[in-house]
PDB file of C-alpha atoms in Angstrom:
ATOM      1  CA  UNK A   1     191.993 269.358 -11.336  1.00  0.00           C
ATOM      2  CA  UNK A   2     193.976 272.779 -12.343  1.00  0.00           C
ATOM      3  CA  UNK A   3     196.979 273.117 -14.564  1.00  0.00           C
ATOM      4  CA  UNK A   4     198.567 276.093 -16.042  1.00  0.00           C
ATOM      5  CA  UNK A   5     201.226 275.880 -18.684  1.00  0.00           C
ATOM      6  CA  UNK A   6     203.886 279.069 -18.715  1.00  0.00           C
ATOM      7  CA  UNK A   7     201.766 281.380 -17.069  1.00  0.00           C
ATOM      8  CA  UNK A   8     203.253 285.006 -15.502  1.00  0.00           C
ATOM      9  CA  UNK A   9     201.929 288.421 -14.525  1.00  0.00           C
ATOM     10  CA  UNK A  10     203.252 291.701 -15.280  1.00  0.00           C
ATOM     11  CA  UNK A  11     202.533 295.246 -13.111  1.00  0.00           C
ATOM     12  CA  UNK A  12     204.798 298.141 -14.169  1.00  0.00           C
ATOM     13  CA  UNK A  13     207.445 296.608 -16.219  1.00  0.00           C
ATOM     14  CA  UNK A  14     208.234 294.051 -13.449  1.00  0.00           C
ATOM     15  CA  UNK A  15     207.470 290.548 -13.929  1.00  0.00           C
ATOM     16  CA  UNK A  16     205.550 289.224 -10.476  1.00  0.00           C
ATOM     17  CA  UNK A  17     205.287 286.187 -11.593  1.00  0.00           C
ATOM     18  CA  UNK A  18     207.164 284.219 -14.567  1.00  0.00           C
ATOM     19  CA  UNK A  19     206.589 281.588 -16.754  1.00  0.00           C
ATOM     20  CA  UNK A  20     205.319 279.017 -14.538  1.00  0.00           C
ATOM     21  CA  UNK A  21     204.234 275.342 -15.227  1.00  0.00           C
ATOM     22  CA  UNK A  22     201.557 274.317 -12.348  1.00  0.00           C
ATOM     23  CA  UNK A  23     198.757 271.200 -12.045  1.00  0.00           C
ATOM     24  CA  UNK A  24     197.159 269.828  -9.142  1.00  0.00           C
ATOM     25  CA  UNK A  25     195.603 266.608  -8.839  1.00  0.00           C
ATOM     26  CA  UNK A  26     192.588 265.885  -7.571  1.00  0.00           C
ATOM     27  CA  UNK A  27     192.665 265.163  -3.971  1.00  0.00           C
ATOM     28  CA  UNK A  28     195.885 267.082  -3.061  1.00  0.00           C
ATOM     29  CA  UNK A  29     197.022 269.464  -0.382  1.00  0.00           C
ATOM     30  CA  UNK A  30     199.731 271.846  -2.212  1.00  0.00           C
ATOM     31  CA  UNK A  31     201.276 274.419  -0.299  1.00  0.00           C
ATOM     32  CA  UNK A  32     202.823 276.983  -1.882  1.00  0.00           C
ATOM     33  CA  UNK A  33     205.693 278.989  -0.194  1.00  0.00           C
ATOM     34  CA  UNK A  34     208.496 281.370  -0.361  1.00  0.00           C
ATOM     35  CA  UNK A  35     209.840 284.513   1.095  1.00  0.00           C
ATOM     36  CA  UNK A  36     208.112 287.854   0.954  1.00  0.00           C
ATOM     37  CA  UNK A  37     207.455 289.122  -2.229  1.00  0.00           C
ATOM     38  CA  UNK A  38     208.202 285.619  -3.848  1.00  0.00           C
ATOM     39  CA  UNK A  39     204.474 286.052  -5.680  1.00  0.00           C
ATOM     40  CA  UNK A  40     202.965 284.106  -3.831  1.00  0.00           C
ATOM     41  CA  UNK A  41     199.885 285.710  -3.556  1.00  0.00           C
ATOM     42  CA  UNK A  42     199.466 286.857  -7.179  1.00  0.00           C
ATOM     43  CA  UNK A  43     199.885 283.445  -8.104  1.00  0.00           C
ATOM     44  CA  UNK A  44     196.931 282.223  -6.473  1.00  0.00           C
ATOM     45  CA  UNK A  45     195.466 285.060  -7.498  1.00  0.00           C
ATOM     46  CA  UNK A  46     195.729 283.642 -11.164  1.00  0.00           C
ATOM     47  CA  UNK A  47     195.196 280.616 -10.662  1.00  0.00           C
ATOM     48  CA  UNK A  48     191.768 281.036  -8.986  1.00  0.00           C
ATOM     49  CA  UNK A  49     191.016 283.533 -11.828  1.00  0.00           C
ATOM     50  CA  UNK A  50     190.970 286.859  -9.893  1.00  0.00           C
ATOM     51  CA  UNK A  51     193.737 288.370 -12.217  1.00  0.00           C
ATOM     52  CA  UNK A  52     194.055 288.415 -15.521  1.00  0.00           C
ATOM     53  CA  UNK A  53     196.513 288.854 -18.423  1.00  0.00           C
ATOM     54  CA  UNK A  54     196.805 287.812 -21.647  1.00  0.00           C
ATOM     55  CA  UNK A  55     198.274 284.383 -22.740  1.00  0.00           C
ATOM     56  CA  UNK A  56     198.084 283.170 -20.006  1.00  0.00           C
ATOM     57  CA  UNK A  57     195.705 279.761 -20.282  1.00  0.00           C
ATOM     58  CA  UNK A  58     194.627 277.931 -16.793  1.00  0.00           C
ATOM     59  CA  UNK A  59     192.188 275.330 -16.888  1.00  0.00           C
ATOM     60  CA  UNK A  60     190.031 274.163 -14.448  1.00  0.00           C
ATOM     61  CA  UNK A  61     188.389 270.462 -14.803  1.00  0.00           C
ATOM     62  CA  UNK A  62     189.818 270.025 -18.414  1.00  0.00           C
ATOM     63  CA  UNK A  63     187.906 273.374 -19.315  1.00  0.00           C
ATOM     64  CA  UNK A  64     189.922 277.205 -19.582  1.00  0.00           C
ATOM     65  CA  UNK A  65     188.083 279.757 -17.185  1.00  0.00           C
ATOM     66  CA  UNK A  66     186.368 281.809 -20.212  1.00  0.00           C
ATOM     67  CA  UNK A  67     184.659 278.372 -20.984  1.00  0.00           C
ATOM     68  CA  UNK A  68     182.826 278.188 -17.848  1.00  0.00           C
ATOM     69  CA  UNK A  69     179.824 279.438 -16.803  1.00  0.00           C
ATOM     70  CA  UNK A  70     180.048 282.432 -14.212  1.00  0.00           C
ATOM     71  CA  UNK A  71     176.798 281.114 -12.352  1.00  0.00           C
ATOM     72  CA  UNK A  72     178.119 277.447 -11.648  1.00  0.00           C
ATOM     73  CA  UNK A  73     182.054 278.473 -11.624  1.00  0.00           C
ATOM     74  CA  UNK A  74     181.918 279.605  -7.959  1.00  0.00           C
ATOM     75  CA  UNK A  75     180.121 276.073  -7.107  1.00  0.00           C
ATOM     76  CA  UNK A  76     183.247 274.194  -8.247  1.00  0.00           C
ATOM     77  CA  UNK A  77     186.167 277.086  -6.227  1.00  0.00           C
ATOM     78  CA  UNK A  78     186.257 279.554  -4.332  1.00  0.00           C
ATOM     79  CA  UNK A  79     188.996 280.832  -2.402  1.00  0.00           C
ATOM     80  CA  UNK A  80     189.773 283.179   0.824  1.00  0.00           C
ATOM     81  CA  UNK A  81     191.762 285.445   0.382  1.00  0.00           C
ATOM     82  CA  UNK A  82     194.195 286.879   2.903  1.00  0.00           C
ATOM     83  CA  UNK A  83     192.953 290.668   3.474  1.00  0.00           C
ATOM     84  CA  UNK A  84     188.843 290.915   3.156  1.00  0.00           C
ATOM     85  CA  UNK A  85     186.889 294.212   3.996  1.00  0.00           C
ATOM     86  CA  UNK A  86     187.317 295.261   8.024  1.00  0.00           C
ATOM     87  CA  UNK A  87     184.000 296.993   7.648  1.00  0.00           C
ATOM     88  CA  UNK A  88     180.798 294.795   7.174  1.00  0.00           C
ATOM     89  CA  UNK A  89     178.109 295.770   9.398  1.00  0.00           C
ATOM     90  CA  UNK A  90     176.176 292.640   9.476  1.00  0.00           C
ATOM     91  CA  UNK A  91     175.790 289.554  12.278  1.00  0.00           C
ATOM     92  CA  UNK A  92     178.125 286.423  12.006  1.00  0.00           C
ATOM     93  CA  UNK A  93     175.634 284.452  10.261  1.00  0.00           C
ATOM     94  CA  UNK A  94     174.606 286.363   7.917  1.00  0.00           C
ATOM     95  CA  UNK A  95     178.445 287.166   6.573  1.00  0.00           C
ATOM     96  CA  UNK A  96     178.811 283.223   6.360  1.00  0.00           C
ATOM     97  CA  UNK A  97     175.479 283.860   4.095  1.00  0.00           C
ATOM     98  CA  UNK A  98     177.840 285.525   1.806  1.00  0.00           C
ATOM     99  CA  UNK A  99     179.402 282.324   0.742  1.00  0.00           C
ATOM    100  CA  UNK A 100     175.934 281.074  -0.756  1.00  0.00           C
ATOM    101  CA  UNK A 101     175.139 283.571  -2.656  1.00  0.00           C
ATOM    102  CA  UNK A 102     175.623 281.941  -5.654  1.00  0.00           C
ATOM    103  CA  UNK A 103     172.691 278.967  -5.142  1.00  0.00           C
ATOM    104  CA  UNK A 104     170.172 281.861  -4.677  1.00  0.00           C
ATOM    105  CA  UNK A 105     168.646 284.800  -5.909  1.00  0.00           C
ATOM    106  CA  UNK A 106     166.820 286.763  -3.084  1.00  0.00           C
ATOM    107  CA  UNK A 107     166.025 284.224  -0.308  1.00  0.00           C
ATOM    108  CA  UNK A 108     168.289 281.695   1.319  1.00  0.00           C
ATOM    109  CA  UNK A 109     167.045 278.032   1.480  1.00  0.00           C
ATOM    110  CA  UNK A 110     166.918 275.788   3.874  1.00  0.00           C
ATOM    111  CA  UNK A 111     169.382 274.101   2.319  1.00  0.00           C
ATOM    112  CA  UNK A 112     171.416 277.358   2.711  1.00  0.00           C
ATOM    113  CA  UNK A 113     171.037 277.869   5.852  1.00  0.00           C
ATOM    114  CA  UNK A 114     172.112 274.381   6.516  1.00  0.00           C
ATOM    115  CA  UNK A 115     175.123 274.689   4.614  1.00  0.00           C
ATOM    116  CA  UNK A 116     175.949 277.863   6.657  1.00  0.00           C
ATOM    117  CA  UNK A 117     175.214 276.046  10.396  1.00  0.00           C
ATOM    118  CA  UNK A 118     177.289 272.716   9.030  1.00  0.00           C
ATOM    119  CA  UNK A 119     180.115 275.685   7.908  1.00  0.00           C
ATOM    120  CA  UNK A 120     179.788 277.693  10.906  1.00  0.00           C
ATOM    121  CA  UNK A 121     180.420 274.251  13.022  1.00  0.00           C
ATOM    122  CA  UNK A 122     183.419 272.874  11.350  1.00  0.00           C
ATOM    123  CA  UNK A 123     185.028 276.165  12.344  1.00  0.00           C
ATOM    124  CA  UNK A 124     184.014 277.001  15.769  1.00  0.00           C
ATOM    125  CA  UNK A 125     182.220 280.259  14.864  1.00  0.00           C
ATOM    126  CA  UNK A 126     178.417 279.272  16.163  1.00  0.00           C
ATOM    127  CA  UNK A 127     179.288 280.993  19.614  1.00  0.00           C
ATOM    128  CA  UNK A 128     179.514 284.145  16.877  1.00  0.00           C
ATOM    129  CA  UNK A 129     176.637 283.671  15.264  1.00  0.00           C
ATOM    130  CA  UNK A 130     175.004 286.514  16.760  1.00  0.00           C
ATOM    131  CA  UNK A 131     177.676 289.051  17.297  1.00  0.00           C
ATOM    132  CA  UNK A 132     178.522 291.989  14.796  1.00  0.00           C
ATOM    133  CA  UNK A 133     181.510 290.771  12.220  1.00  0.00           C
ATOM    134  CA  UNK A 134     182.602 294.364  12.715  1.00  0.00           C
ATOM    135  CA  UNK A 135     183.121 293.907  17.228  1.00  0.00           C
ATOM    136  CA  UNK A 136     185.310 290.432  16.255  1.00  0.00           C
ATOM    137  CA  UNK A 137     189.172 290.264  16.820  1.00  0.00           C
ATOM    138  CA  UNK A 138     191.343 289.788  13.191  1.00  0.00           C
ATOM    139  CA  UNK A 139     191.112 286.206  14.676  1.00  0.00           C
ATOM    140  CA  UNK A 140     187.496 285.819  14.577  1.00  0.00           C
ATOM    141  CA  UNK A 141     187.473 287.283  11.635  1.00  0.00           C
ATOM    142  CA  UNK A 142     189.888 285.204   9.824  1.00  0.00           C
ATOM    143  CA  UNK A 143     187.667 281.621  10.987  1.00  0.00           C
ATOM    144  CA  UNK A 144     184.112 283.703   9.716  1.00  0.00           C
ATOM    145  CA  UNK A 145     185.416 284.001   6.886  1.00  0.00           C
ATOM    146  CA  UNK A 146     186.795 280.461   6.144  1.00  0.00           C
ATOM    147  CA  UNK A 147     183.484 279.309   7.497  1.00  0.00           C
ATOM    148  CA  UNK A 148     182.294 281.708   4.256  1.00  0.00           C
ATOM    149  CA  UNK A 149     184.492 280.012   1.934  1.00  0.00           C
ATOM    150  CA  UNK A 150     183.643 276.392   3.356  1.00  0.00           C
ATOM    151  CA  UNK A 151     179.700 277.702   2.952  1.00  0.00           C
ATOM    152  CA  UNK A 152     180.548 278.113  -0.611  1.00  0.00           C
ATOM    153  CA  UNK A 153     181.758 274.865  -1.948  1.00  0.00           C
ATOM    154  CA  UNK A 154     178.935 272.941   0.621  1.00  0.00           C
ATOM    155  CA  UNK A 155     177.357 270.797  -2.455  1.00  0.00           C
ATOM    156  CA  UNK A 156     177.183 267.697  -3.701  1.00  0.00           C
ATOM    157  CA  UNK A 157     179.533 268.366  -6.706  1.00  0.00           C
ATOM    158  CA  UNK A 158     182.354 265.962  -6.642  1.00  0.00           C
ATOM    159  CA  UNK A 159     186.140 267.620  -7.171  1.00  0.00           C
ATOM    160  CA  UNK A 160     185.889 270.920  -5.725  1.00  0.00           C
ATOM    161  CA  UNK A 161     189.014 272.801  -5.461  1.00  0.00           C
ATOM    162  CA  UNK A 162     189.802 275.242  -2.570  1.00  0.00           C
ATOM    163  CA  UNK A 163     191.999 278.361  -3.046  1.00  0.00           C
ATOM    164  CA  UNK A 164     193.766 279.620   0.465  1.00  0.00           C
ATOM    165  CA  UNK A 165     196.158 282.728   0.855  1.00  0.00           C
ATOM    166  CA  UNK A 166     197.574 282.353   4.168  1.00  0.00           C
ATOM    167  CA  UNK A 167     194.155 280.991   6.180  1.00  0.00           C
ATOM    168  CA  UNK A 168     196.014 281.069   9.630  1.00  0.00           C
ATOM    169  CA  UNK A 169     196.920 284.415   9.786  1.00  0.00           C
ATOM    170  CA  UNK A 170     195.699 285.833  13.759  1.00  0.00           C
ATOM    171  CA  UNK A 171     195.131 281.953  14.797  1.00  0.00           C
ATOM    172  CA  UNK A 172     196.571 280.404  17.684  1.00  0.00           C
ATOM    173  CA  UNK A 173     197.658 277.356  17.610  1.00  0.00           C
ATOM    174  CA  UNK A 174     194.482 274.848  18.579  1.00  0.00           C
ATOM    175  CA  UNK A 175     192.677 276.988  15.631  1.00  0.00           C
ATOM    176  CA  UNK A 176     195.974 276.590  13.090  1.00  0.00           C
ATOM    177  CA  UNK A 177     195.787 273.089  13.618  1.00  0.00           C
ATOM    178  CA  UNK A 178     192.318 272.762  13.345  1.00  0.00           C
ATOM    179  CA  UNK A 179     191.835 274.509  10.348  1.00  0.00           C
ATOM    180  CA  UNK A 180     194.966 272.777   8.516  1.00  0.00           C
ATOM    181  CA  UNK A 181     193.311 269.597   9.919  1.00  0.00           C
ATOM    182  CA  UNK A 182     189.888 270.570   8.119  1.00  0.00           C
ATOM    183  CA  UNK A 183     191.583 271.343   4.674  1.00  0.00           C
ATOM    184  CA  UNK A 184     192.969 267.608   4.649  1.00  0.00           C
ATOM    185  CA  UNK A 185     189.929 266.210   5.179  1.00  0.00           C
ATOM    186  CA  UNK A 186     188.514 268.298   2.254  1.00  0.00           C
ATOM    187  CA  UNK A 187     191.412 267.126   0.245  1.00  0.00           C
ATOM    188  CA  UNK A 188     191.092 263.490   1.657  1.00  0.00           C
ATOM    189  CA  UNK A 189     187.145 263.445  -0.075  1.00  0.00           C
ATOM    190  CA  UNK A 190     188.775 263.871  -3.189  1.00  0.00           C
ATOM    191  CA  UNK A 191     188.572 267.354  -3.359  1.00  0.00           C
ATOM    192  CA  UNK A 192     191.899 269.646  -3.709  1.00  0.00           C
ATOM    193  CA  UNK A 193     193.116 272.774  -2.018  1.00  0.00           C
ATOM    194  CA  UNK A 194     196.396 275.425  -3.194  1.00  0.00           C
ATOM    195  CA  UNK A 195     197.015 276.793   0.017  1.00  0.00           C
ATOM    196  CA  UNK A 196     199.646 279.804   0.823  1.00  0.00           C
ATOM    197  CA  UNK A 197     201.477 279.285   4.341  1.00  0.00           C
ATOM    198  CA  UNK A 198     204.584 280.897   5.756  1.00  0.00           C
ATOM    199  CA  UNK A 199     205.305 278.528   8.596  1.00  0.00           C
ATOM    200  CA  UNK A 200     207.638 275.618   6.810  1.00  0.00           C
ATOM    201  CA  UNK A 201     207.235 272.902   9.053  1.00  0.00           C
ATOM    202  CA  UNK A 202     203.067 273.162   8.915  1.00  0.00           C
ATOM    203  CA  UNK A 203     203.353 273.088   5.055  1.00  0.00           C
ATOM    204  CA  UNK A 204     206.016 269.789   5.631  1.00  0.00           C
ATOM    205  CA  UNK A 205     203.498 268.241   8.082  1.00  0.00           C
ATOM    206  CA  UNK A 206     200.196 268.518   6.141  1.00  0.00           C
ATOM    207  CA  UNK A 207     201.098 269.120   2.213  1.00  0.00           C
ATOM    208  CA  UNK A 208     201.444 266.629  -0.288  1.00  0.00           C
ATOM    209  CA  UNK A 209     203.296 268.775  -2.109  1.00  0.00           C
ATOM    210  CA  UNK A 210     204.896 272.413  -1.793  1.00  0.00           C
ATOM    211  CA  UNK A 211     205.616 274.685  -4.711  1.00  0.00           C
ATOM    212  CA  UNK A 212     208.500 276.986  -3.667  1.00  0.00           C
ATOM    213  CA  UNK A 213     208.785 280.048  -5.003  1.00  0.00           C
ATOM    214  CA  UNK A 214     211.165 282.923  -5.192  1.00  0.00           C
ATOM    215  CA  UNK A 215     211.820 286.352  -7.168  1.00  0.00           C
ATOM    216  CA  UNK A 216     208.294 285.033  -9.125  1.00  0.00           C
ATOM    217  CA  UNK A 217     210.064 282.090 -10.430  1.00  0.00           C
ATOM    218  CA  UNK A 218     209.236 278.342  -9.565  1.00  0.00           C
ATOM    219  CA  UNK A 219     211.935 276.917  -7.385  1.00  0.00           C
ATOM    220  CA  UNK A 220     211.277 273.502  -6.845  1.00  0.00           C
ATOM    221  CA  UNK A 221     207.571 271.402  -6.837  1.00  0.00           C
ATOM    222  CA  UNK A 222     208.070 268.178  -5.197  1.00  0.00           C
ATOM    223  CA  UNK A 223     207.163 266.271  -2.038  1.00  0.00           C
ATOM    224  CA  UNK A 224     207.852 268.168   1.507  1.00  0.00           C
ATOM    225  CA  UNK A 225     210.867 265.776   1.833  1.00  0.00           C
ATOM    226  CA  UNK A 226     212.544 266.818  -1.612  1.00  0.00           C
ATOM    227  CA  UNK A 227     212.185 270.756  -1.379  1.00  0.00           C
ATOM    228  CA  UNK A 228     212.502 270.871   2.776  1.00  0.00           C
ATOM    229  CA  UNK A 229     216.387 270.532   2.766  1.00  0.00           C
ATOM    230  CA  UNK A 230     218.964 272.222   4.192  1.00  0.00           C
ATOM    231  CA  UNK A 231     220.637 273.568   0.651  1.00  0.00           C
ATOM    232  CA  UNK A 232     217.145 274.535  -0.820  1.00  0.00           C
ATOM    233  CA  UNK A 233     215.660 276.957   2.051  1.00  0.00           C
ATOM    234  CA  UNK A 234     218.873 278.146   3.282  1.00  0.00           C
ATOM    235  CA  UNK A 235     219.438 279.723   0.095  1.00  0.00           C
ATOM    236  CA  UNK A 236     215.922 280.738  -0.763  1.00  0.00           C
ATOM    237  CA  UNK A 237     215.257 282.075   2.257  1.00  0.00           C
ATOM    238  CA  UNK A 238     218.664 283.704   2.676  1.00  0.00           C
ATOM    239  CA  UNK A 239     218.885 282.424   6.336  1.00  0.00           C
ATOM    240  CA  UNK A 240     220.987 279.463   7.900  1.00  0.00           C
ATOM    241  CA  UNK A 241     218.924 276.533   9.009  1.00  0.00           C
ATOM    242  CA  UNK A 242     219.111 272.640   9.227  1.00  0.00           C
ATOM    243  CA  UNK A 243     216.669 269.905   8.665  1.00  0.00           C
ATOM    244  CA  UNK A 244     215.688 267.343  11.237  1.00  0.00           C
ATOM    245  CA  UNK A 245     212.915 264.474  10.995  1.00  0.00           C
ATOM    246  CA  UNK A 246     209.714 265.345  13.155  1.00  0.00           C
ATOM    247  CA  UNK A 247     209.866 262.579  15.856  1.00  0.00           C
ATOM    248  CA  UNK A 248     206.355 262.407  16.145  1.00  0.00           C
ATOM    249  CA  UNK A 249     204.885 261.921  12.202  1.00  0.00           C
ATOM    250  CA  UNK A 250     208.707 261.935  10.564  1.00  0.00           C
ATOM    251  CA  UNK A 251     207.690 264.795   8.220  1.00  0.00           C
ATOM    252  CA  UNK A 252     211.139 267.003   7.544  1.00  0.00           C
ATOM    253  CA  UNK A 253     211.414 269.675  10.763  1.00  0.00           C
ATOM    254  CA  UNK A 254     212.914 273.231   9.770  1.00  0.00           C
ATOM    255  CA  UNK A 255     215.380 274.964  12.698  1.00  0.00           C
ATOM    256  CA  UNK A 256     216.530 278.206  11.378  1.00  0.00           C
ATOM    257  CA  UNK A 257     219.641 280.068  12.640  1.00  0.00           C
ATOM    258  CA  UNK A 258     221.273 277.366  13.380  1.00  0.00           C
TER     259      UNK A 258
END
């Protein structure tokens, strides 16, 4: 689906992210995690193309991102990012629009605005159809715009890949789940999705794998069960902890100060 071979960015002599190997398969759920300022959101930010700098070479579908073309690119990916403009005087619907922008030039089809109502649904956002974005809670806000992003990549392509900085940001925890429940159904269609989370134990329940990252540098990649352990995040993250097995799905549990 993706891979990137030795890729790092560079912002005022300080190396946010360096030389990382990365590929994800098609039809995976890869988390990507670490402590703040680990780089976590700069290297999504590469990977879905949004920064640049040279040498680096990422490649999308067997193809590097100057090879594509900029109409069909955002057909294939797109990707939410975790801090979107507060201020967009517009209704619900018509922000979700946003996401299918790139199937039209003036007027939305009908196959838009289906795309948008099918979106809008597999969110629970229609009840907001009608309101003003701008009168939402971050909450709200943070499901329109997935709905956007979902919108987006609503096609018949096979393969689609998904970029997420930290989607559950203002949820509670019906929504979290729902919306982590959502991306692995994406992923389970054979599509993928990079996804950045905070909370451990949602990235060792959903995620087939987890790319840990700290100081810009890649950690570990592996399955939840090989990075979760009691020696990696304990020293990562600076903080005592211990690993247990969830009783329920018997995915590796995470209690810290232990």
């Amino acid at each position: 689906m993706i891979e990137a071979f030795n890729i790092s960015f560079k912002a005022k002599e300080r190396y946010l992210i360096n030389n990382i190997d990365f590929s994800c398969n098609n039809g995976e759920f890869i988390a990507v995690l670490g402590p703040n300022g680990a780089g976590k959101s700069t290297f999504l930010s590469l990977l879905a193309n949004e920064i640049h700098q040279n040498g680096n070479k990422i490649s999308l579908k067997s193809c590097e991102y100057p090879q594509w073309c900029t109409k069909t690119l955002p057909q294939h990916k797109a990707k939410f990012s975790q801090q979107f403009n507060v201020d967009i005087p517009l209704p619900v619907d018509e922000v979700v629009m946003m996401g299918r922008y790139p199937y039209f030039d003036h007027t939305p089809s009908e196959a838009d605005k289906k795309a948008v109502e099918e979106s809008m649904n597999c969110i629970d956002v229609c009840s907001l159809q009608d309101r003003e974005y701008n009168h939402l809670s971050g909450g709200e806000k943070q499901r329109v715009h997935l709905a956007r992003v979902l919108a987006q990549l609503n096609n018949s392509i096979e393969n689609k890949l998904l970029f997420l900085d930290e989607p559950l940001n203002n949820l509670d925890v019906l929504h979290q789940h729902k919306i982590l429940n959502l991306i692995k159904e994406f992923t389970q269609q054979g599509n993928s999705a990079i996804v950045v989370l905070h909370d451990l134990n949602l990235a060792g329940q959903f995620a087939d794998r987890i790319l840990l990252l700290n100081k810009g540098e890649k950690v570990i990649y592996d399955t939840p069960t090989t990075v979760l352990t009691q020696e990696i995040i304990s020293d990562v993250y600076n903080f005592p902890c211990i690993v247990a097995q969830n009783p329920v799905n018997n995915t590796p549990i995470i209690l810290f100060g232990a």
